[in-house]
Short mmCIF file of C-alpha atoms in Angstrom, two decimals:
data_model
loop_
_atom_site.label_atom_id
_atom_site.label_comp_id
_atom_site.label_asym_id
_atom_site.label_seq_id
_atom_site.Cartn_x
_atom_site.Cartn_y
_atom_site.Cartn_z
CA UNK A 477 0.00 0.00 0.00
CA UNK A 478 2.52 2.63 0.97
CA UNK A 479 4.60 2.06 -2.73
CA UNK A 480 1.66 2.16 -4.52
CA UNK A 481 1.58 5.76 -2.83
CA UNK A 482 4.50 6.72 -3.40
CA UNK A 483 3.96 5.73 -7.31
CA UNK A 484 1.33 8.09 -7.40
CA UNK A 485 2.66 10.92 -5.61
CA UNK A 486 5.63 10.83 -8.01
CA UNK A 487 3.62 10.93 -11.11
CA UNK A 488 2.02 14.13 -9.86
CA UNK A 489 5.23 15.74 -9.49
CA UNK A 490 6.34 14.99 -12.96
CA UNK A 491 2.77 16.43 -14.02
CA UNK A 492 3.34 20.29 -12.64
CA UNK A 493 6.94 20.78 -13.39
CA UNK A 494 6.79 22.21 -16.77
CA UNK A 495 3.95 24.71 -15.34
CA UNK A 496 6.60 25.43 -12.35
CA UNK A 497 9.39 26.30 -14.80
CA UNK A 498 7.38 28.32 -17.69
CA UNK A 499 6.67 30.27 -14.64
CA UNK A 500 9.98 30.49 -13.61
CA UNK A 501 11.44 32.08 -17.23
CA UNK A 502 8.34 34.69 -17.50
CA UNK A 503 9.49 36.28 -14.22
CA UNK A 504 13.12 36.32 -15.28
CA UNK A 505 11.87 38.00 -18.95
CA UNK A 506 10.09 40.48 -16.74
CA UNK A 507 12.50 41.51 -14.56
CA UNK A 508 15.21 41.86 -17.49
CA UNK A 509 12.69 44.20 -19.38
CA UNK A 510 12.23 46.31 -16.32
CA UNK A 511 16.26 46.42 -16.27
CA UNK A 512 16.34 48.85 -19.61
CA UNK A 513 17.22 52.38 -18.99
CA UNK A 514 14.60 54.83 -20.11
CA UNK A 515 14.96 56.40 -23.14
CA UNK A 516 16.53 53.57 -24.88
CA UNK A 517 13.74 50.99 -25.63
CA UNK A 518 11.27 50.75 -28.57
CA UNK A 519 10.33 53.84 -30.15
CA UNK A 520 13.31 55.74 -29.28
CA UNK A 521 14.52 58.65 -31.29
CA UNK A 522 17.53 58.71 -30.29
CA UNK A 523 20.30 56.67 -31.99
CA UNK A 524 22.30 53.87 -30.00
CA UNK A 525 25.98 53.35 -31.01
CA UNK A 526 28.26 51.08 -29.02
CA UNK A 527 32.12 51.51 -29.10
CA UNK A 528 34.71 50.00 -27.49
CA UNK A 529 37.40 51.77 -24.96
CA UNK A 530 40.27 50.67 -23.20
CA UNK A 531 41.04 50.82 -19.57
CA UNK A 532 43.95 48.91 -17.55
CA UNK A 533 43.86 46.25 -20.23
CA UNK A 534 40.07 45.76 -20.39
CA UNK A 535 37.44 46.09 -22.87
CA UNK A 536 34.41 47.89 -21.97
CA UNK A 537 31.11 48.51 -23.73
CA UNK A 538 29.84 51.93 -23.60
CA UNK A 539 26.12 53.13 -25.23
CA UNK A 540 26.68 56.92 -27.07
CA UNK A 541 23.79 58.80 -26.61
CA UNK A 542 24.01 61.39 -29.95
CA UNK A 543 21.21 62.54 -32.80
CA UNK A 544 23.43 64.56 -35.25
CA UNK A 545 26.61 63.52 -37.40
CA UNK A 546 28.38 66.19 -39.43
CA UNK A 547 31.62 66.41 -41.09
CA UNK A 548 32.92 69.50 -40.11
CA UNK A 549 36.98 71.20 -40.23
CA UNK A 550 38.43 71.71 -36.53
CA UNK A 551 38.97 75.56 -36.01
CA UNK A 552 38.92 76.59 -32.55
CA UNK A 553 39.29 75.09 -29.49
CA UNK A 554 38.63 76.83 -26.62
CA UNK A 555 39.50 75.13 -22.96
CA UNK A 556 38.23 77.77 -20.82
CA UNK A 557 34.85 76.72 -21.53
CA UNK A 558 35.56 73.46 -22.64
CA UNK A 559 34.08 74.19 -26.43
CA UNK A 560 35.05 73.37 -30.22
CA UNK A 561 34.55 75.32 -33.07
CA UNK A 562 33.80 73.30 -36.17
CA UNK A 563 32.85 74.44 -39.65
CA UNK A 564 29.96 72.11 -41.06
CA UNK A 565 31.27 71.45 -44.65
CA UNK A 566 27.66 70.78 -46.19
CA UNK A 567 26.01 73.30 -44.32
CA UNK A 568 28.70 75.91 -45.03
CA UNK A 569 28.44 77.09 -41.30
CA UNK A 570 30.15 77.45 -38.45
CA UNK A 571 28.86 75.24 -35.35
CA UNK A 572 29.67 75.32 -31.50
CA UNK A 573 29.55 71.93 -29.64
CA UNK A 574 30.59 71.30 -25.81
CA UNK A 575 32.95 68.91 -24.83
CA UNK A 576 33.78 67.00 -21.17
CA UNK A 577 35.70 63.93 -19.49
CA UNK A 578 33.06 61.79 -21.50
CA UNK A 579 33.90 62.98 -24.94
CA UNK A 580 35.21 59.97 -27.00
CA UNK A 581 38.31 61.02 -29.15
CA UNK A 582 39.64 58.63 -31.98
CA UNK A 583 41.83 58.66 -34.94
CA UNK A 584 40.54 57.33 -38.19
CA UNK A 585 41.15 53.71 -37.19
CA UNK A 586 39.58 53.87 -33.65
CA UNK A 587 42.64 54.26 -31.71
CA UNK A 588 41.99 56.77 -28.55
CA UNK A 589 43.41 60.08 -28.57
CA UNK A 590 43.87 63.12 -26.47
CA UNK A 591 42.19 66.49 -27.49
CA UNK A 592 45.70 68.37 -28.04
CA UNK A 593 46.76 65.43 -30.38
CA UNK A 594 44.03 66.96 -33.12
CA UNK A 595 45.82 70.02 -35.35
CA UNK A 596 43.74 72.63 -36.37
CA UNK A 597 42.62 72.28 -39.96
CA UNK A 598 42.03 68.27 -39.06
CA UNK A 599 38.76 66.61 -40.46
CA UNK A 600 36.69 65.07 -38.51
CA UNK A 601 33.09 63.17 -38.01
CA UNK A 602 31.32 64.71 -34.84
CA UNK A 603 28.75 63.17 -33.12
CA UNK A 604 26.53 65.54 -30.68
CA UNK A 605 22.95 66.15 -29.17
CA UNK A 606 21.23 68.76 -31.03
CA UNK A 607 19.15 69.64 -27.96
CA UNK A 608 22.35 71.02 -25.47
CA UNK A 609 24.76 70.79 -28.13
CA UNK A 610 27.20 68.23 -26.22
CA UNK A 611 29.49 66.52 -28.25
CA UNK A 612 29.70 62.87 -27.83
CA UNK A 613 32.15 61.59 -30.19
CA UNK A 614 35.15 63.19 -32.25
CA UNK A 615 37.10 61.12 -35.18
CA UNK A 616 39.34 61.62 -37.68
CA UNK A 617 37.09 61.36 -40.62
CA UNK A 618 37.52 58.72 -42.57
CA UNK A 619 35.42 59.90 -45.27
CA UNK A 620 37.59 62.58 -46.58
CA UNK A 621 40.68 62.02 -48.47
CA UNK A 622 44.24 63.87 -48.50
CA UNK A 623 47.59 65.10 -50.14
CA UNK A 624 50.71 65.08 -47.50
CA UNK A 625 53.75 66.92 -48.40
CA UNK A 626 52.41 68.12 -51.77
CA UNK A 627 54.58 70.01 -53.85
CA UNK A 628 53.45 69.85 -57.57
CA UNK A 629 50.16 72.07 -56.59
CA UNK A 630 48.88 75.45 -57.82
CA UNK A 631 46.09 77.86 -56.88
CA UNK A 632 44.29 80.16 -59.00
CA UNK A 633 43.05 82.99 -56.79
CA UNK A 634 40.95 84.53 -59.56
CA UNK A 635 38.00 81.18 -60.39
CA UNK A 636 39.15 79.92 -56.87
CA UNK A 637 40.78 76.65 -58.50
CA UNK A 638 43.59 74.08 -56.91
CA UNK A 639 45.35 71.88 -59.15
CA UNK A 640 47.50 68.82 -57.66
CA UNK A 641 49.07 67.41 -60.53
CA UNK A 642 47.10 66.85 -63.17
CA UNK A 643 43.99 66.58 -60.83
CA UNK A 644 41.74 70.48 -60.26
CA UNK A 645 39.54 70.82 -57.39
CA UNK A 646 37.77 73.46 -55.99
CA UNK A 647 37.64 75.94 -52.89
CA UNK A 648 35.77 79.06 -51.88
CA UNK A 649 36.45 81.70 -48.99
CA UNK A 650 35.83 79.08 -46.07
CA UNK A 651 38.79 77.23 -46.76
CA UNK A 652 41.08 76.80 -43.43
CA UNK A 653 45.04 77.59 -44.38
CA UNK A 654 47.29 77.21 -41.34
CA UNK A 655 50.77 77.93 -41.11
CA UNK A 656 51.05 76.04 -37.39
CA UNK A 657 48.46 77.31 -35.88
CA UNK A 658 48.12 80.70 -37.54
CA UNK A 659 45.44 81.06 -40.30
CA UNK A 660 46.57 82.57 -43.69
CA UNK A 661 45.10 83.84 -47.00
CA UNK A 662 45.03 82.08 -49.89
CA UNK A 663 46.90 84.78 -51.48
CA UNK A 664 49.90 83.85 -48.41
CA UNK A 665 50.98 80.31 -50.22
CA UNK A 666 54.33 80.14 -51.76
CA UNK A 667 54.92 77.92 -54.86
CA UNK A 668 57.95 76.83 -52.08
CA UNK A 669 55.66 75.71 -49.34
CA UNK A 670 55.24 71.96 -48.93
CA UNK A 671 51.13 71.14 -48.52
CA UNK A 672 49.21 68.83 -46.55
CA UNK A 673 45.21 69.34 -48.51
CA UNK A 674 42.62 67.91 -47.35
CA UNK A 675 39.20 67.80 -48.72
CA UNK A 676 35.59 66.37 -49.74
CA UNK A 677 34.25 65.00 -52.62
CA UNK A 678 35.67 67.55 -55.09
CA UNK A 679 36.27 70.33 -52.68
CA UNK A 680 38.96 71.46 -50.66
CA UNK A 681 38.10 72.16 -47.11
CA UNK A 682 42.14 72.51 -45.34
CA UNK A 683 45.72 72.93 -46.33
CA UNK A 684 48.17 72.91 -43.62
CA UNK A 685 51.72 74.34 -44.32
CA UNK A 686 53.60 71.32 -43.46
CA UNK A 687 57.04 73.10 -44.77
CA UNK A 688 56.99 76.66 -45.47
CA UNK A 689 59.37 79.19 -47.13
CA UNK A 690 61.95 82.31 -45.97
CA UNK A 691 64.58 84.01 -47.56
CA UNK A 692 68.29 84.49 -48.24
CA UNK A 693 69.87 87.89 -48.80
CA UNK A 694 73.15 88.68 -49.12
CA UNK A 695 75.57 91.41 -48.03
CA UNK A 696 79.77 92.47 -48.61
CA UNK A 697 79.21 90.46 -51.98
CA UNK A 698 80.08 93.11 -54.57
CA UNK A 699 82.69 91.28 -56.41
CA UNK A 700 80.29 88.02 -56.72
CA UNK A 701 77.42 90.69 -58.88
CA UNK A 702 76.89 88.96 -62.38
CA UNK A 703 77.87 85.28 -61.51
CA UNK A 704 75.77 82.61 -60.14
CA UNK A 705 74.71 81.70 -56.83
CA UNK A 706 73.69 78.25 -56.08
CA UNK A 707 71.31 77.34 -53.37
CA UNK A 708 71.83 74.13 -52.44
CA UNK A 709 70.16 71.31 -54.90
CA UNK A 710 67.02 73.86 -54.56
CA UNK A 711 68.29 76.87 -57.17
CA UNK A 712 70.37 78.00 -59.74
CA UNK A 713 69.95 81.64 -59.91
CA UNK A 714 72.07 85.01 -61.61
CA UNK A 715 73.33 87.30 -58.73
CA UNK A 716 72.02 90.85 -59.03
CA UNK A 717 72.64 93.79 -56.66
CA UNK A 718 70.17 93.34 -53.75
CA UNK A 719 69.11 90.03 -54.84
CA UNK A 720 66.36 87.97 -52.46
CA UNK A 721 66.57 84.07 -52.62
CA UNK A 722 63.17 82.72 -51.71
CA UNK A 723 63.23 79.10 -50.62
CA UNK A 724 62.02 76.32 -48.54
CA UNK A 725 62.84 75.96 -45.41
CA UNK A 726 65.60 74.09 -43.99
CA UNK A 727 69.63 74.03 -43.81
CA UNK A 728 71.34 74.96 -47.43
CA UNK A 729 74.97 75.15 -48.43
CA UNK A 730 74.95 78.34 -50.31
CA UNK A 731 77.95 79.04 -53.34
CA UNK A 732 78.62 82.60 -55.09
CA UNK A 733 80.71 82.66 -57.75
CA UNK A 734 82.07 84.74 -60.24
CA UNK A 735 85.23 83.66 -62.56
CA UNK A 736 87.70 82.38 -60.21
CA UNK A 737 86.08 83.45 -57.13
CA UNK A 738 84.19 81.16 -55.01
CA UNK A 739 82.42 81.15 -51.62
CA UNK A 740 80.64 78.76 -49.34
CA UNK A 741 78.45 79.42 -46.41
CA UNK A 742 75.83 77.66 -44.85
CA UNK A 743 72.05 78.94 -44.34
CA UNK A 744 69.71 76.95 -41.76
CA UNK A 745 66.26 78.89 -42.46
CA UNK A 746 63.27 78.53 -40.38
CA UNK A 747 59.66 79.52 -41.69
CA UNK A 748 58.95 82.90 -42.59
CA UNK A 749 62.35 83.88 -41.31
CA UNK A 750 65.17 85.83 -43.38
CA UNK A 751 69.07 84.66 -43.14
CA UNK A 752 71.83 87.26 -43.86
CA UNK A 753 75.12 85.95 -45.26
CA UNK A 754 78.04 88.12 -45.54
CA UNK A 755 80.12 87.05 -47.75
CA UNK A 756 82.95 89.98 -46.87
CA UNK A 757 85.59 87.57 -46.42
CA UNK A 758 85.77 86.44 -50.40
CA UNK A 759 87.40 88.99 -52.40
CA UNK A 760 89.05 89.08 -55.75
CA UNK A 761 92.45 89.91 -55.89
CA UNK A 762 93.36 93.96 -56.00
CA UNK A 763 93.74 94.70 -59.90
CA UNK A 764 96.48 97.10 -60.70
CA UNK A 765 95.50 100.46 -62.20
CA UNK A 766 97.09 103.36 -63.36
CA UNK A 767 96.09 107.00 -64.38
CA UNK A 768 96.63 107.64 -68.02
CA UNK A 769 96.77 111.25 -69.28
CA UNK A 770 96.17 111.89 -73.05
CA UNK A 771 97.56 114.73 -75.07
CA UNK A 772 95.64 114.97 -78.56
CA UNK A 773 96.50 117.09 -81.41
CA UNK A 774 94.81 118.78 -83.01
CA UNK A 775 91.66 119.66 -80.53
CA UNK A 776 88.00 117.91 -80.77
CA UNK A 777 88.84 114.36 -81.32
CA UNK A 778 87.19 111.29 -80.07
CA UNK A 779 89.04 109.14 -78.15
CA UNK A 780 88.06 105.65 -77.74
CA UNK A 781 90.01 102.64 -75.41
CA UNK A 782 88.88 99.06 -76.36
CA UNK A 783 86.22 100.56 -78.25
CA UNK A 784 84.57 102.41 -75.44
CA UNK A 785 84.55 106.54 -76.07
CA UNK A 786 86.50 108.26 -73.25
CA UNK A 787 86.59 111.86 -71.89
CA UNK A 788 90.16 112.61 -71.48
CA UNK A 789 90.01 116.11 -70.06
CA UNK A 790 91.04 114.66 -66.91
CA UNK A 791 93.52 111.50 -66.59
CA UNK A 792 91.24 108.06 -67.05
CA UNK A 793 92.18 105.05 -64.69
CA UNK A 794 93.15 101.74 -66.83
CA UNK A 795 93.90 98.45 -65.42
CA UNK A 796 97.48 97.37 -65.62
CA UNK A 797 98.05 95.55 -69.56
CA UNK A 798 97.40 95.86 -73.40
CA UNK A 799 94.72 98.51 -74.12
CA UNK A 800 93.49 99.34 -78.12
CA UNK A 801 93.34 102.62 -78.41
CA UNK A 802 91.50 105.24 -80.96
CA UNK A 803 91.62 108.26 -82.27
CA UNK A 804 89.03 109.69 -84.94
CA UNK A 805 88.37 113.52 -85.97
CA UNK A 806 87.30 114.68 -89.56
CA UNK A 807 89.97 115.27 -91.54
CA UNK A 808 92.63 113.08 -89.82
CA UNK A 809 94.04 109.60 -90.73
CA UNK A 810 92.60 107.62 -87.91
CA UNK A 811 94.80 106.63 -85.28
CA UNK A 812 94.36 102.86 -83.78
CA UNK A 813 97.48 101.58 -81.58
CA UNK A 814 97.92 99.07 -78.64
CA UNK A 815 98.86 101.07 -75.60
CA UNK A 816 100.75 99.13 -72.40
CA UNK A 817 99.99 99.98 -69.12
CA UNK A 818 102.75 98.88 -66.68
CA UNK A 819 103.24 102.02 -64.24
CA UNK A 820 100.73 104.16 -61.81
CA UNK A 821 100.97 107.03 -63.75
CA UNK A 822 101.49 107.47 -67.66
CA UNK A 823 101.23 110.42 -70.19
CA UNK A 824 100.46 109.78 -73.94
CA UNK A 825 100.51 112.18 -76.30
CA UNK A 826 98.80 111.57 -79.86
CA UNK A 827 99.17 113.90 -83.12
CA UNK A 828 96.67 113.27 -85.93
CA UNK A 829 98.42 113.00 -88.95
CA UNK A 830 96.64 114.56 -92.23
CA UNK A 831 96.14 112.95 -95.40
CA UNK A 832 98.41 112.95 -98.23
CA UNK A 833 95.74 113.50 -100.68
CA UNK A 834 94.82 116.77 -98.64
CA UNK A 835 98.64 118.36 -99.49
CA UNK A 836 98.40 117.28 -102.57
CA UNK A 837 95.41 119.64 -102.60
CA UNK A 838 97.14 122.72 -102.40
CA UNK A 839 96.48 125.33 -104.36
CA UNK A 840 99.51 127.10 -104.61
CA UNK A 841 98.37 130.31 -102.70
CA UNK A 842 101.07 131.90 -100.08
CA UNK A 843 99.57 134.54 -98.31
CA UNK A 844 101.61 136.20 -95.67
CA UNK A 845 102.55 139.32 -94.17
CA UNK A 846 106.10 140.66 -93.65
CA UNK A 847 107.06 143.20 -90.46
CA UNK A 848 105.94 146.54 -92.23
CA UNK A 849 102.65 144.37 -92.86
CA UNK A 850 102.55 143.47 -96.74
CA UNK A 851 100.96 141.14 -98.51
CA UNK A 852 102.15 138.80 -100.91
CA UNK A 853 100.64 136.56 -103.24
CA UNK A 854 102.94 133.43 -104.88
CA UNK A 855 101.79 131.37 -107.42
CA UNK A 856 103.36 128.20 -108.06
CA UNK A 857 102.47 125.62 -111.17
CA UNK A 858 102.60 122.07 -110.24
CA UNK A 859 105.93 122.04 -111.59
CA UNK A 860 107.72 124.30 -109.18
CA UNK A 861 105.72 123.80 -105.87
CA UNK A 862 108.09 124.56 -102.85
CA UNK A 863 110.26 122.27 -101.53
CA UNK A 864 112.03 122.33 -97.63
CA UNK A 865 114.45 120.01 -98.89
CA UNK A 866 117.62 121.79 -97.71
CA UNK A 867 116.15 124.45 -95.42
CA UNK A 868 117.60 124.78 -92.17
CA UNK A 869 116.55 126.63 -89.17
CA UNK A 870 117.57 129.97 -88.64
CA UNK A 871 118.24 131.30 -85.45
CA UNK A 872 115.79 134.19 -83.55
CA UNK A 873 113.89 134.19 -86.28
CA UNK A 874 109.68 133.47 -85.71
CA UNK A 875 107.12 132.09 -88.02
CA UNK A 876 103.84 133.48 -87.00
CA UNK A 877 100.41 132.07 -88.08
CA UNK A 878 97.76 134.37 -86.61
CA UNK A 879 94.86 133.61 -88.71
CA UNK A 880 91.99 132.21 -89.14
CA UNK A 881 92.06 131.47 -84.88
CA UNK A 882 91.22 128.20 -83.78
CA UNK A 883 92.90 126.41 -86.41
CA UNK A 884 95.14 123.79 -86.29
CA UNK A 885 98.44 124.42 -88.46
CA UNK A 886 100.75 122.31 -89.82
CA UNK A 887 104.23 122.76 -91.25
CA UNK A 888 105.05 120.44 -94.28
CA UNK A 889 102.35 117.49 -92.10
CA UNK A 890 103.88 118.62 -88.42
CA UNK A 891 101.81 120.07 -86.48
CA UNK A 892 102.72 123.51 -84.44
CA UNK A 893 99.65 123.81 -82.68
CA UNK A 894 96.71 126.20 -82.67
CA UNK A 895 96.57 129.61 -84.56
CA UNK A 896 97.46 132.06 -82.92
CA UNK A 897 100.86 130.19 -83.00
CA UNK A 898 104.40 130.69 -83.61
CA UNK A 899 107.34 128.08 -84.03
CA UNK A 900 111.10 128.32 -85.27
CA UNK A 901 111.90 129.64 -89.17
CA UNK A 902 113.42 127.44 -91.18
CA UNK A 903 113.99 128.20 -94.58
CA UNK A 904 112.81 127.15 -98.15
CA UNK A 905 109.51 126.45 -99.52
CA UNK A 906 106.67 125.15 -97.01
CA UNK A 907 103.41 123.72 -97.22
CA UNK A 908 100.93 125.26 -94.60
CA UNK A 909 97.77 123.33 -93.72
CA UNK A 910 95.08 124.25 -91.60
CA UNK A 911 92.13 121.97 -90.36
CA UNK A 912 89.33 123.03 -87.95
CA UNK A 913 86.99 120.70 -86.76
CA UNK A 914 82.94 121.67 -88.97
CA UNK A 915 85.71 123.87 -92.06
CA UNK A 916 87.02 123.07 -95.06
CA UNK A 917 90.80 121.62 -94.68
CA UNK A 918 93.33 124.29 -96.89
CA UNK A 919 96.64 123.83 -97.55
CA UNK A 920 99.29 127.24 -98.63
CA UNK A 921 102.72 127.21 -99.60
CA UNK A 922 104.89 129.49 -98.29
CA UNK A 923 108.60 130.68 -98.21
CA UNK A 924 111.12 131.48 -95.74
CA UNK A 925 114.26 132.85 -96.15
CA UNK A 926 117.07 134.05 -93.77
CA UNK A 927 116.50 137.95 -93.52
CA UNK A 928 116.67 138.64 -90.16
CA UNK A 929 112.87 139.03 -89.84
CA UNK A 930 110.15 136.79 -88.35
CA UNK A 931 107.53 135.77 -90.64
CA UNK A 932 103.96 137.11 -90.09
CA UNK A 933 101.13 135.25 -91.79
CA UNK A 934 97.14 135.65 -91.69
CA UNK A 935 95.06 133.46 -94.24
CA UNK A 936 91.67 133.63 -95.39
CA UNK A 937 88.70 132.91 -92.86
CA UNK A 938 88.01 129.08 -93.41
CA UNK A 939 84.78 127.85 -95.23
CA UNK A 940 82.38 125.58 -93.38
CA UNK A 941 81.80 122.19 -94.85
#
């Protein structure tokens, strides 16, 4: 009796536990439902995003709590009241958001980062709440693309167009340009400064000066002006008086030269920066000069020394060696000889010879004038022109030429110098030529002869030409 009991008190049992246990689960459901923070279960309108953080080796799960995403360029931020200013590259607008402790900050590939990690100019994705404008996430975007170190770029300021290569993109007045942390213009670039561009689609939103550009001038470099100056691998440039080297920045080894002279000094430039070199120390060796008078008969010619017209009224300094030198005035054989230069000082003295045709010329006329002031007219055929052959020079005894003044006279092709003039008698038959610079050359004959008198002599006014 008591088994057959026990039989049937066991198959009871078996009866009610599946009611015991369905029983069991529905209160577990419930109490894990209850669990759920507010604001988070059906019908939401807020969106849920999990991430993952590190601490002391451990994963955790966190829940973000954000209902607007923007790409937007970093441009301020501002730790006295814990803000960031970020420029909304759809909406073309400047935004505001808040940070705290409980901002999330990650590179592109999720890796954690401090806030003073991110440069300004950076892209990012930021994730916020619209309502109190808190920002819950910050990330490097990763739906934006860039340039580092760009160097083959140009920028036209005029249709707002950047070029990288071969590839053109465009810009407008929002674009962020920071050298460091200082904003420039677009009009600030230098076709030297290295470029890190960033952008969206076809737009570009940043460009940070990654290297930028100074300057070399030079000073004490006299004797280097109209060589060439090479600037490290950077430059090959003419050197000019007050010449400005613009280049990248960093350390160059700087060369001048000019023939034979060379010099070397380094420049280490830093951004926006100017280095001075003096380059006093190189000099080209002192070149000897000397002053060079010139004495040129008759008056008014042009002098030239290796072919470069001189004014020779006062001595003219000439480097030490072989100089051409030339002598031209109307009338005159033309004078070209090599001159040497070999001692400080040196006086030269050049007659003009006249032509042979131009004594051949004469016309036969002697007109002179005794002491008691006569006249006398001579007229010689071709065959009995004058001859000095066998004159000789009598002693205190003048020829005087005192007109036409001005001009220069001759005796037989040696000149005498400038009427009025006088010079030593020496008998026989002479030819007389005068030439003045704008006349008509004339040649006289004349004749001396030993009779205790000087010899007066005034010709006709000359004839301009």
């Amino acid at each position: 009796m008591d088994n057959n009991y026990f039989n049937e008190k066991t198959k009871g049992i078996e009866k009610g536990f599946p009611i015991i246990l369905g029983i069991g689960c529905f209160i577990i459901i419930v109490a894990a439902f209850m669990a759920i923070p507010k604001g988070q279960g059906r019908g939401s309108a807020k969106t849920l995003l999990s991430a993952g953080k590190e601490s002391d080796g451990e994963e955790q799960t966190a829940s973000l709590d954000f209902d607007k995403q923007i790409i937007g360029v970093l441009k301020e931020v501002n730790r006295e009241n814990n803000s960031i200013t970020l420029f909304d590259v759809k909406k073309k607008e400047d935004i505001v958001v808040n940070y705290n402790s409980g901002t999330i900050i990650y590179d592109k590939y999720e890796q954690a980062l401090v806030l003073e990690q991110l440069k300004l100019g950076e892209l990012v994705d930021a994730y916020y709440n619209m309502d109190n404008l808190g920002l819950v996430k910050l990330q490097i975007s990763n739906q934006t693309w860039e340039y580092k170190n760009a160097s083959n770029w140009g920028i036209d300021t005029i249709n707002k167009i950047f070029s990288i290569g071969d590839n053109k993109y465009k810009y407008d007045r929002n674009i962020s340009i920071l050298s460091k942390d200082t904003f420039l213009k677009p009009e600030d670039l230098h076709e030297k400064d290295l470029l890190t561009i960033k952008g969206f689609d076809r737009e570009i939103f940043s460009i940070q000066i990654t290297k930028g550009h100074g300057t070399i001038t030079f000073e004490d470099y006299e004797d280097f002006i109209g060589g060439i100056a090479y600037i490290g691998n950077d430059a090959i440039l003419p050197i000019t008086e007050d010449m400005v080297v613009t280049v990248r920045e960093g350390e160059y080894e700087v060369t001048l030269e000019n023939g034979s002279l060379a010099g070397t000094k380094t420049a280490r430039l830093k951004r926006d920066e100017n280095v001075l070199l003096n380059m006093g120390e190189y000099r080209k060796p002192a070149v000897k000069s000397s002053l060079v008078s010139f004495e040129i008969l008759p008056e008014g010619a042009e002098l030239y020394i290796d072919d470069v017209i001189q004014s020779y009224n006062e001595p003219i300094k000439l480097e030490y060696g072989e100089h051409m030198a030339k002598v031209i005035l109307k009338g005159y054989e033309t004078y070209e000889n090599t001159i040497i230069v070999d001692e400080a000082s040196k006086n030269i003295v050049i007659e003009l010879e006249v032509p042979l045709e131009d004594l051949d010329d004469s016309d036969g006329y002697t007109s002179g004038r005794t002491d008691n002031g006569e006249e006398r007219d001579t007229g010689n055929s071709d065959d009995d022109r004058p001859s000095s052959k066998g004159g000789k020079q009598v002693s205190g005894q003048l020829i005087y030429v005192l007109e036409p003044e001005g001009a220069s006279v001759y005796l037989d092709g040696e000149l005498k110098g400038i009427a009025p003039v006088s010079f030593p008698k020496i008998t026989g038959n002479h030819y007389i030529t005068l030439i003045k610079s704008g006349y008509e050359t004339k040649t006289y004959t004349i004749e001396a002869t030993n009779d205790g008198e000087d010899a007066y002599f005034n010709f006709p006014e000359m004839l301009k030409q």
